[in-house]
């Protein structure tokens, strides 16, 4: 058997049509083809799934019970497989505690570095802290008032799991009588049983003393005894006063602040020993935001200025009674705009009267009354209700006016003051993590250390330097280690995992990657391809699902799956080198690579409607107080290298500000001064790649609303009328027509102990979702379940004579989704597919011609032929008079834009300015623009030739 090939025989997973394929090992292999053609089915669901399953089956049965059972993919045989590692985009971590530093494990090395060579300072005065002697401890304790009672405690166990019997037994043998465990005193004579899985603190009571003139020598002896037991730590429990902590290690003589022995957990914001006590290491709080309670200060209370649960204005309500009472005291009426009220009045409405009572009058049909009552304030009221309520609905309602605010204690740095007071090279660990990867590398290369510190720290610094270098090599040098993992794009998180894999330096592994070039500017693409080749040269096989032309041209071997999508795909159309693909007559990829087909540059650019929106003073994240014009009635591309500020400008400021002003959304935009020209647009619509639904019940038919029309058609049939069935009978979400055994899911979840839960088709309805009586109702010989099982293409023909349904299905067809099934679960759609379903929904609506559409990298996951379709769809939106704003790296879309806004010049701190604006031709002439540099040759190549 050949060891230099992977041989796949009879792959039939999803839409694959009995595929036989041989690919070389230890090479960079690109799998390409139209969206939905079966690339991922072959790469992930067949090759990766079988490689992982076989590796897991080689483990012991004990280990396997923790890993779960892997299903064998639908394939006859695969030979030459290695253990497989998948690096996809779906595994982005949404945990608020995860940061770039923790995900890449660089933060673990930094914690170790700070614990070993960090210099502690006093958090108050900033002086370097040295160790305390017994004499200094005695002097500090004798400074207490005479007659003060206190106990000398020796903390032998601090925050450690276990029953601690060994320590308690040692204390008994040492002749000690009492012990304090987790703050409670126990006699050592009694039996003490502690929970094994909880963390405990055990302190032996060494002595109990009173401050007087003769106590000094006994106190010194007791302190030495306690220090001997603990290795340097002493706690003084002052009766009726604050505890005192002493350490022979580190303490400030002026402020008496002691720092524990430096250890890595002191610098972890996920550990109580290091995390800020106020925010528990999150750095932020969820607080009610006054800006969201009163979004429009030009309105009065009667006009609905206050938008908060329980505080909307209504005649005769309790809220009206409070507002009138406050108005009487602070001099405003219900018709005074908030803008014209005094600062004192607005403060009272939001934060209350500070315990002062106000006079209120209540009138209803039973009579009237006069009350004197204090007012707690809307903000305080909402925060109290949020804390106390057990209703999830109420929490969600109040959460709409809440925002994350910086923790007042740690100011977003997540750690305790004592941890932040430790420095290496004059910088604390939080400030180091706030630097970009580029700046951190410079800092670590230029750090000044003593010989002793070099001996201890060089090994750690080498690891940190290497890992930061890997992040730089995949084009992520603009990120900071403190950046939350949940705020990363799919492409960024995938490249971080790629950098981590290079760090592990494994060989003989099969890596399967899902479009690693997503969100990457052309300038950084070369870095990424070099990284992939480096991974290959270590002796690994890389299977990359990719649409990027540069990656294809650099690959050792290309497999083109197609020719179409869905039922029209699932075959290997061409395989081999780039030249082989270009020559293959059935390969759509080859047609575009060879230049037989292309997306042409338009002969003229749209002039727009002459109006514009102007963003003034944008300063969110790294934006440098920029002013930007968005011309209306055009297709606008916002470009720039990764981290240059595109998302901050468009998603955080432009979209959120428009959504708040035009749609009444309750999402606070980023920092900016104002947006001018809002009277020229009537609504904003963001079309992102978030799933169209989070449950298997959501599908393209329900999302686009076409399912309601289809149910109405079935309800109009003769059969349905005879049986008295309405449209509700044909819904799988409500009782009546659905199969009750599976509650309309079509599948049943079976819980398996020690194994993953499995999903099996419902035995009663066989996956049809409906009961037998409902399925007997037919329209053109098809039941409702048959219709849900149709592809969009089939349904378009089937409902051709019903305009209302046909129009909605046609838009799904227009955006290139003819291959998906109407009833396909939303959870199985890719990000690109979900985005196109949303686009189809917008296209099906009647146009006002004054809408702004915001899209974030719509070309993600799209083959160049699908990008061609997408451009046609976007052109339709713009030709109707709307404005389309796109954040994009794909040059095929950028070259079709009417106007480009290019940010940069670099990412992170070196970005955030406007490098160039204008038509693609104008931007291509700007030497400072990286986008222009790559755009120029494309414009020349694809210009329409008369």
CSV table of N, CA and C in Angstrom, one decimal, residues 574-711:
chain,number,residue,atom,x,y,z
A,574,UNK,N,-12.9,18.3,-11.5
A,574,UNK,CA,-11.5,18.4,-11.9
A,574,UNK,C,-10.6,18.2,-10.7
A,575,UNK,N,-9.4,17.7,-11.0
A,575,UNK,CA,-8.4,17.6,-9.9
A,575,UNK,C,-7.0,17.8,-10.6
A,576,UNK,N,-6.0,18.2,-9.8
A,576,UNK,CA,-4.7,18.4,-10.3
A,576,UNK,C,-4.1,19.8,-10.0
A,577,UNK,N,-3.2,20.2,-10.9
A,577,UNK,CA,-2.6,21.6,-10.7
A,577,UNK,C,-3.6,22.6,-11.2
A,578,UNK,N,-3.2,23.9,-11.1
A,578,UNK,CA,-4.0,25.0,-11.6
A,578,UNK,C,-4.3,24.9,-13.1
A,579,UNK,N,-3.2,24.5,-13.8
A,579,UNK,CA,-3.4,24.3,-15.3
A,579,UNK,C,-4.4,23.3,-15.6
A,580,UNK,N,-4.4,22.2,-14.8
A,580,UNK,CA,-5.4,21.1,-15.1
A,580,UNK,C,-6.8,21.6,-14.9
A,581,UNK,N,-7.0,22.4,-13.8
A,581,UNK,CA,-8.3,22.9,-13.5
A,581,UNK,C,-8.8,23.9,-14.6
A,582,UNK,N,-7.8,24.7,-15.0
A,582,UNK,CA,-8.2,25.7,-16.1
A,582,UNK,C,-8.6,25.0,-17.4
A,583,UNK,N,-8.1,23.9,-17.7
A,583,UNK,CA,-8.4,23.1,-18.9
A,583,UNK,C,-9.7,22.4,-18.8
A,584,UNK,N,-10.1,22.1,-17.6
A,584,UNK,CA,-11.3,21.2,-17.4
A,584,UNK,C,-12.6,21.9,-17.9
A,585,UNK,N,-13.3,21.3,-18.9
A,585,UNK,CA,-14.4,22.0,-19.5
A,585,UNK,C,-15.6,22.2,-18.6
A,586,UNK,N,-15.8,21.3,-17.6
A,586,UNK,CA,-17.0,21.3,-16.7
A,586,UNK,C,-16.7,22.2,-15.5
A,587,UNK,N,-15.5,22.6,-15.3
A,587,UNK,CA,-15.1,23.3,-14.1
A,587,UNK,C,-15.4,24.8,-14.2
A,588,UNK,N,-16.4,25.3,-13.3
A,588,UNK,CA,-16.7,26.7,-13.3
A,588,UNK,C,-15.5,27.5,-12.7
A,589,UNK,N,-14.8,26.8,-11.7
A,589,UNK,CA,-13.6,27.5,-11.1
A,589,UNK,C,-12.6,27.7,-12.2
A,590,UNK,N,-12.4,26.7,-13.0
A,590,UNK,CA,-11.4,26.8,-14.1
A,590,UNK,C,-11.7,27.9,-15.1
A,591,UNK,N,-13.0,28.1,-15.3
A,591,UNK,CA,-13.5,29.1,-16.3
A,591,UNK,C,-13.1,30.5,-15.7
A,592,UNK,N,-13.2,30.7,-14.4
A,592,UNK,CA,-12.8,32.0,-13.9
A,592,UNK,C,-11.3,32.2,-13.7
A,593,UNK,N,-10.6,31.1,-13.3
A,593,UNK,CA,-9.2,31.1,-13.1
A,593,UNK,C,-8.5,31.4,-14.5
A,594,UNK,N,-9.0,30.8,-15.6
A,594,UNK,CA,-8.4,30.9,-16.9
A,594,UNK,C,-8.7,32.3,-17.5
A,595,UNK,N,-9.8,32.9,-17.0
A,595,UNK,CA,-10.2,34.2,-17.6
A,595,UNK,C,-11.3,34.0,-18.7
A,596,UNK,N,-11.7,32.8,-18.9
A,596,UNK,CA,-12.8,32.6,-19.9
A,596,UNK,C,-14.1,33.3,-19.4
A,597,UNK,N,-14.3,33.2,-18.0
A,597,UNK,CA,-15.4,34.0,-17.4
A,597,UNK,C,-14.8,35.0,-16.5
A,598,UNK,N,-15.4,36.1,-16.3
A,598,UNK,CA,-14.9,37.1,-15.3
A,598,UNK,C,-16.0,38.0,-14.9
A,599,UNK,N,-15.8,38.7,-13.7
A,599,UNK,CA,-16.7,39.7,-13.2
A,599,UNK,C,-16.1,41.0,-13.8
A,600,UNK,N,-16.8,41.6,-14.7
A,600,UNK,CA,-16.3,42.8,-15.4
A,600,UNK,C,-16.4,44.1,-14.5
A,601,UNK,N,-15.5,45.0,-14.8
A,601,UNK,CA,-15.5,46.3,-14.2
A,601,UNK,C,-16.6,47.1,-14.9
A,602,UNK,N,-17.5,47.8,-14.3
A,602,UNK,CA,-18.5,48.5,-15.0
A,602,UNK,C,-17.9,49.7,-15.8
A,603,UNK,N,-18.5,49.9,-17.0
A,603,UNK,CA,-18.0,51.0,-17.8
A,603,UNK,C,-18.2,52.4,-17.2
A,604,UNK,N,-19.3,52.6,-16.5
A,604,UNK,CA,-19.4,53.8,-15.7
A,604,UNK,C,-19.9,53.6,-14.3
A,605,UNK,N,-19.6,54.5,-13.4
A,605,UNK,CA,-20.0,54.4,-12.0
A,605,UNK,C,-21.2,55.2,-11.8
A,606,UNK,N,-22.1,54.7,-10.8
A,606,UNK,CA,-23.3,55.5,-10.5
A,606,UNK,C,-23.0,56.8,-9.9
A,607,UNK,N,-23.8,57.8,-10.2
A,607,UNK,CA,-23.5,59.2,-9.7
A,607,UNK,C,-24.2,59.4,-8.3
A,608,UNK,N,-25.1,58.5,-8.0
A,608,UNK,CA,-25.9,58.6,-6.7
A,608,UNK,C,-26.9,59.7,-6.8
A,609,UNK,N,-27.6,60.0,-5.7
A,609,UNK,CA,-28.6,61.0,-5.7
A,609,UNK,C,-28.2,62.4,-5.3
A,610,UNK,N,-26.9,62.6,-5.1
A,610,UNK,CA,-26.3,63.9,-4.7
A,610,UNK,C,-26.4,64.2,-3.2
A,611,UNK,N,-27.1,63.3,-2.4
A,611,UNK,CA,-27.2,63.6,-1.0
A,611,UNK,C,-26.1,62.7,-0.3
A,612,UNK,N,-25.9,63.0,1.0
A,612,UNK,CA,-24.9,62.2,1.7
A,612,UNK,C,-25.2,62.2,3.2
A,613,UNK,N,-24.6,61.2,3.9
A,613,UNK,CA,-24.6,61.1,5.4
A,613,UNK,C,-23.1,61.5,5.7
A,614,UNK,N,-23.0,62.3,6.8
A,614,UNK,CA,-21.6,62.6,7.2
A,614,UNK,C,-21.4,62.2,8.7
A,615,UNK,N,-20.4,61.4,8.9
A,615,UNK,CA,-20.1,61.0,10.3
A,615,UNK,C,-19.0,61.9,10.7
A,616,UNK,N,-19.2,62.6,11.9
A,616,UNK,CA,-18.3,63.6,12.4
A,616,UNK,C,-17.7,63.1,13.7
A,617,UNK,N,-16.3,63.1,13.8
A,617,UNK,CA,-15.6,62.8,15.0
A,617,UNK,C,-15.7,61.4,15.5
A,618,UNK,N,-15.5,60.4,14.5
A,618,UNK,CA,-15.5,59.0,14.9
A,618,UNK,C,-14.3,58.6,15.6
A,619,UNK,N,-14.4,58.1,16.9
A,619,UNK,CA,-13.2,57.9,17.7
A,619,UNK,C,-13.3,56.6,18.5
A,620,UNK,N,-14.1,55.6,18.0
A,620,UNK,CA,-14.2,54.3,18.7
A,620,UNK,C,-13.0,53.5,18.4
A,621,UNK,N,-12.6,52.7,19.5
A,621,UNK,CA,-11.4,51.9,19.4
A,621,UNK,C,-10.2,52.7,18.9
A,622,UNK,N,-9.7,52.3,17.7
A,622,UNK,CA,-8.4,52.9,17.2
A,622,UNK,C,-8.7,54.1,16.2
A,623,UNK,N,-10.0,54.5,16.0
A,623,UNK,CA,-10.3,55.5,15.0
A,623,UNK,C,-9.8,56.9,15.6
A,624,UNK,N,-9.1,57.6,14.7
A,624,UNK,CA,-8.5,58.9,15.1
A,624,UNK,C,-9.3,60.1,14.8
A,625,UNK,N,-10.5,60.2,15.5
A,625,UNK,CA,-11.4,61.3,15.3
A,625,UNK,C,-11.7,61.7,13.9
A,626,UNK,N,-12.1,60.7,13.1
A,626,UNK,CA,-12.2,60.9,11.6
A,626,UNK,C,-13.6,61.4,11.2
A,627,UNK,N,-13.6,62.2,10.1
A,627,UNK,CA,-14.9,62.6,9.5
A,627,UNK,C,-15.0,61.9,8.2
A,628,UNK,N,-16.2,61.3,8.0
A,628,UNK,CA,-16.4,60.5,6.7
A,628,UNK,C,-17.7,60.8,6.1
A,629,UNK,N,-17.7,61.0,4.7
A,629,UNK,CA,-18.9,61.2,4.0
A,629,UNK,C,-19.3,59.9,3.4
A,630,UNK,N,-20.6,59.5,3.5
A,630,UNK,CA,-21.2,58.3,2.9
A,630,UNK,C,-22.2,58.8,1.8
A,631,UNK,N,-21.8,58.9,0.5
A,631,UNK,CA,-22.7,59.3,-0.5
A,631,UNK,C,-23.9,58.4,-0.7
A,632,UNK,N,-25.1,58.9,-0.8
A,632,UNK,CA,-26.3,58.0,-0.9
A,632,UNK,C,-26.6,57.7,-2.4
A,633,UNK,N,-27.3,56.5,-2.5
A,633,UNK,CA,-27.7,56.0,-3.8
A,633,UNK,C,-26.6,55.3,-4.5
A,634,UNK,N,-25.5,54.9,-3.8
A,634,UNK,CA,-24.4,54.2,-4.4
A,634,UNK,C,-24.1,52.9,-3.7
A,635,UNK,N,-23.2,52.1,-4.3
A,635,UNK,CA,-22.6,51.0,-3.6
A,635,UNK,C,-21.3,51.4,-3.1
A,636,UNK,N,-21.1,51.3,-1.8
A,636,UNK,CA,-19.9,51.9,-1.1
A,636,UNK,C,-19.2,50.7,-0.5
A,637,UNK,N,-17.9,50.6,-0.8
A,637,UNK,CA,-17.0,49.6,-0.1
A,637,UNK,C,-16.1,50.2,0.9
A,638,UNK,N,-16.1,49.7,2.1
A,638,UNK,CA,-15.2,50.2,3.1
A,638,UNK,C,-14.1,49.2,3.2
A,639,UNK,N,-12.8,49.6,2.9
A,639,UNK,CA,-11.7,48.7,2.8
A,639,UNK,C,-10.6,49.1,3.7
A,640,UNK,N,-9.5,48.2,3.8
A,640,UNK,CA,-8.4,48.5,4.6
A,640,UNK,C,-7.9,47.2,5.2
A,641,UNK,N,-6.6,47.2,5.6
A,641,UNK,CA,-6.0,46.0,6.2
A,641,UNK,C,-6.8,45.6,7.5
A,642,UNK,N,-6.6,44.3,7.9
A,642,UNK,CA,-7.2,43.8,9.1
A,642,UNK,C,-6.9,44.7,10.3
A,643,UNK,N,-7.9,45.1,11.1
A,643,UNK,CA,-7.6,45.9,12.3
A,643,UNK,C,-7.4,47.4,12.0
A,644,UNK,N,-7.8,47.8,10.8
A,644,UNK,CA,-7.6,49.3,10.5
A,644,UNK,C,-8.7,50.1,11.0
A,645,UNK,N,-9.9,49.5,11.4
A,645,UNK,CA,-11.0,50.3,12.0
A,645,UNK,C,-12.2,50.3,11.2
A,646,UNK,N,-12.3,49.3,10.2
A,646,UNK,CA,-13.5,49.3,9.3
A,646,UNK,C,-14.8,48.9,10.2
A,647,UNK,N,-14.7,47.9,11.0
A,647,UNK,CA,-15.8,47.4,11.8
A,647,UNK,C,-16.2,48.5,12.8
A,648,UNK,N,-15.2,49.1,13.4
A,648,UNK,CA,-15.5,50.1,14.4
A,648,UNK,C,-16.3,51.3,13.8
A,649,UNK,N,-15.9,51.7,12.6
A,649,UNK,CA,-16.5,52.8,11.9
A,649,UNK,C,-17.9,52.4,11.4
A,650,UNK,N,-18.1,51.3,10.8
A,650,UNK,CA,-19.4,50.9,10.1
A,650,UNK,C,-20.3,50.2,11.1
A,651,UNK,N,-19.8,49.1,11.7
A,651,UNK,CA,-20.7,48.3,12.6
A,651,UNK,C,-21.0,49.0,13.9
A,652,UNK,N,-19.9,49.5,14.6
A,652,UNK,CA,-20.1,50.1,15.9
A,652,UNK,C,-20.7,51.5,15.9
A,653,UNK,N,-20.3,52.3,14.9
A,653,UNK,CA,-20.8,53.7,14.9
A,653,UNK,C,-21.9,53.9,13.9
A,654,UNK,N,-21.6,53.7,12.7
A,654,UNK,CA,-22.6,54.1,11.6
A,654,UNK,C,-23.9,53.3,11.7
A,655,UNK,N,-23.7,51.9,11.8
A,655,UNK,CA,-25.0,51.1,11.8
A,655,UNK,C,-25.7,51.3,13.1
A,656,UNK,N,-25.0,51.3,14.3
A,656,UNK,CA,-25.7,51.4,15.5
A,656,UNK,C,-26.4,52.7,15.7
A,657,UNK,N,-25.7,53.8,15.3
A,657,UNK,CA,-26.3,55.1,15.4
A,657,UNK,C,-27.5,55.3,14.5
A,658,UNK,N,-27.5,54.8,13.3
A,658,UNK,CA,-28.6,54.8,12.4
A,658,UNK,C,-29.8,54.0,12.9
A,659,UNK,N,-29.4,52.8,13.5
A,659,UNK,CA,-30.5,51.9,14.0
A,659,UNK,C,-31.2,52.5,15.2
A,660,UNK,N,-30.4,53.3,16.0
A,660,UNK,CA,-30.9,53.9,17.2
A,660,UNK,C,-31.8,55.1,16.8
A,661,UNK,N,-31.4,55.9,15.8
A,661,UNK,CA,-32.1,57.1,15.4
A,661,UNK,C,-33.3,56.8,14.5
A,662,UNK,N,-33.1,55.8,13.6
A,662,UNK,CA,-34.2,55.6,12.6
A,662,UNK,C,-35.1,54.4,13.0
A,663,UNK,N,-34.5,53.4,13.6
A,663,UNK,CA,-35.3,52.2,13.9
A,663,UNK,C,-35.7,52.1,15.4
A,664,UNK,N,-35.2,53.0,16.2
A,664,UNK,CA,-35.5,53.0,17.6
A,664,UNK,C,-34.8,51.8,18.4
A,665,UNK,N,-33.7,51.4,17.8
A,665,UNK,CA,-33.0,50.2,18.5
A,665,UNK,C,-32.3,50.7,19.8
A,666,UNK,N,-32.2,49.8,20.7
A,666,UNK,CA,-31.6,50.1,22.0
A,666,UNK,C,-30.2,49.6,22.1
A,667,UNK,N,-29.3,50.0,21.1
A,667,UNK,CA,-27.9,49.5,21.2
A,667,UNK,C,-27.1,50.8,21.1
A,668,UNK,N,-26.3,51.0,22.1
A,668,UNK,CA,-25.5,52.2,22.2
A,668,UNK,C,-24.3,52.2,21.1
A,669,UNK,N,-24.3,53.2,20.3
A,669,UNK,CA,-23.2,53.2,19.3
A,669,UNK,C,-21.8,53.6,19.9
A,670,UNK,N,-20.7,53.4,19.1
A,670,UNK,CA,-19.4,53.8,19.6
A,670,UNK,C,-19.2,55.3,19.7
A,671,UNK,N,-18.0,55.7,20.0
A,671,UNK,CA,-17.8,57.2,20.2
A,671,UNK,C,-17.8,57.9,18.9
A,672,UNK,N,-18.7,58.9,18.8
A,672,UNK,CA,-18.7,59.9,17.7
A,672,UNK,C,-19.4,61.1,18.1
A,673,UNK,N,-19.2,62.2,17.3
A,673,UNK,CA,-19.9,63.5,17.7
A,673,UNK,C,-21.3,63.6,17.2
A,674,UNK,N,-21.4,63.4,15.9
A,674,UNK,CA,-22.8,63.5,15.3
A,674,UNK,C,-22.8,62.9,13.9
A,675,UNK,N,-24.0,62.5,13.4
A,675,UNK,CA,-24.2,62.1,12.0
A,675,UNK,C,-25.1,63.1,11.4
A,676,UNK,N,-24.7,63.7,10.3
A,676,UNK,CA,-25.5,64.7,9.6
A,676,UNK,C,-26.2,64.1,8.4
A,677,UNK,N,-27.4,64.6,8.0
A,677,UNK,CA,-28.1,64.1,6.8
A,677,UNK,C,-29.0,63.0,7.0
A,678,UNK,N,-29.4,62.7,8.3
A,678,UNK,CA,-30.3,61.6,8.6
A,678,UNK,C,-31.7,61.7,7.9
A,679,UNK,N,-32.0,63.0,7.6
A,679,UNK,CA,-33.4,63.2,7.0
A,679,UNK,C,-33.5,62.6,5.6
A,680,UNK,N,-32.3,62.2,5.0
A,680,UNK,CA,-32.3,61.7,3.7
A,680,UNK,C,-32.5,60.2,3.6
A,681,UNK,N,-32.6,59.5,4.7
A,681,UNK,CA,-32.8,58.1,4.7
A,681,UNK,C,-34.0,57.7,5.7
A,682,UNK,N,-34.7,56.6,5.4
A,682,UNK,CA,-35.8,56.3,6.3
A,682,UNK,C,-35.6,55.1,7.2
A,683,UNK,N,-34.6,54.1,6.8
A,683,UNK,CA,-34.3,53.0,7.7
A,683,UNK,C,-33.0,52.4,7.4
A,684,UNK,N,-32.4,51.7,8.3
A,684,UNK,CA,-31.2,51.0,8.1
A,684,UNK,C,-31.4,49.5,8.4
A,685,UNK,N,-30.8,48.7,7.5
A,685,UNK,CA,-30.9,47.2,7.7
A,685,UNK,C,-29.5,46.6,7.7
A,686,UNK,N,-29.2,45.9,8.7
A,686,UNK,CA,-27.9,45.2,8.8
A,686,UNK,C,-28.1,43.7,8.4
A,687,UNK,N,-27.3,43.3,7.4
A,687,UNK,CA,-27.5,41.9,6.9
A,687,UNK,C,-26.1,41.2,7.2
A,688,UNK,N,-26.1,40.5,8.4
A,688,UNK,CA,-24.9,39.8,8.8
A,688,UNK,C,-25.0,38.3,8.6
A,689,UNK,N,-23.9,37.6,9.1
A,689,UNK,CA,-23.9,36.2,8.8
A,689,UNK,C,-24.3,35.4,10.1
A,690,UNK,N,-25.0,36.0,11.0
A,690,UNK,CA,-25.5,35.3,12.2
A,690,UNK,C,-26.6,34.3,11.7
A,691,UNK,N,-26.8,33.2,12.4
A,691,UNK,CA,-27.8,32.2,12.0
A,691,UNK,C,-29.2,32.8,11.9
A,692,UNK,N,-30.0,32.3,11.0
A,692,UNK,CA,-31.4,32.9,10.9
A,692,UNK,C,-32.3,32.3,12.0
A,693,UNK,N,-31.8,31.4,12.7
A,693,UNK,CA,-32.5,30.8,13.9
A,693,UNK,C,-31.6,29.9,14.6
A,694,UNK,N,-31.9,29.7,15.9
A,694,UNK,CA,-31.0,28.9,16.7
A,694,UNK,C,-31.5,27.5,17.0
A,695,UNK,N,-32.7,27.2,16.5
A,695,UNK,CA,-33.3,25.9,16.7
A,695,UNK,C,-33.6,25.2,15.4
A,696,UNK,N,-33.7,23.8,15.4
A,696,UNK,CA,-34.0,23.1,14.2
A,696,UNK,C,-35.3,23.5,13.6
A,697,UNK,N,-36.2,24.2,14.4
A,697,UNK,CA,-37.5,24.5,13.9
A,697,UNK,C,-37.5,25.7,12.9
A,698,UNK,N,-36.4,26.5,13.0
A,698,UNK,CA,-36.3,27.6,12.0
A,698,UNK,C,-35.8,27.1,10.7
A,699,UNK,N,-36.3,27.6,9.6
A,699,UNK,CA,-35.8,27.2,8.3
A,699,UNK,C,-36.1,28.3,7.3
A,700,UNK,N,-35.5,28.2,6.1
A,700,UNK,CA,-35.7,29.3,5.1
A,700,UNK,C,-37.1,29.7,4.8
A,701,UNK,N,-38.0,28.6,4.9
A,701,UNK,CA,-39.4,28.9,4.6
A,701,UNK,C,-40.1,29.8,5.6
A,702,UNK,N,-39.8,29.4,6.9
A,702,UNK,CA,-40.4,30.2,8.0
A,702,UNK,C,-39.8,31.6,8.1
A,703,UNK,N,-38.4,31.7,7.8
A,703,UNK,CA,-37.7,33.0,8.0
A,703,UNK,C,-38.2,34.0,6.9
A,704,UNK,N,-38.4,33.5,5.7
A,704,UNK,CA,-38.7,34.5,4.6
A,704,UNK,C,-40.3,34.7,4.6
A,705,UNK,N,-41.0,34.0,5.4
A,705,UNK,CA,-42.5,34.2,5.5
A,705,UNK,C,-43.2,33.4,4.4
A,706,UNK,N,-42.5,32.7,3.5
A,706,UNK,CA,-43.2,32.0,2.4
A,706,UNK,C,-44.0,30.8,3.0
A,707,UNK,N,-43.6,30.3,4.2
A,707,UNK,CA,-44.3,29.2,4.7
A,707,UNK,C,-45.8,29.5,5.1
A,708,UNK,N,-46.0,30.8,5.5
A,708,UNK,CA,-47.3,31.2,5.9
A,708,UNK,C,-48.2,31.2,4.6
A,709,UNK,N,-47.7,31.7,3.5
A,709,UNK,CA,-48.4,31.6,2.3
A,709,UNK,C,-48.7,30.2,1.8
A,710,UNK,N,-47.7,29.3,2.0
A,710,UNK,CA,-47.9,27.9,1.6
A,710,UNK,C,-48.9,27.2,2.4
A,711,UNK,N,-49.0,27.6,3.7
A,711,UNK,CA,-50.0,27.0,4.6
A,711,UNK,C,-51.4,27.5,4.2
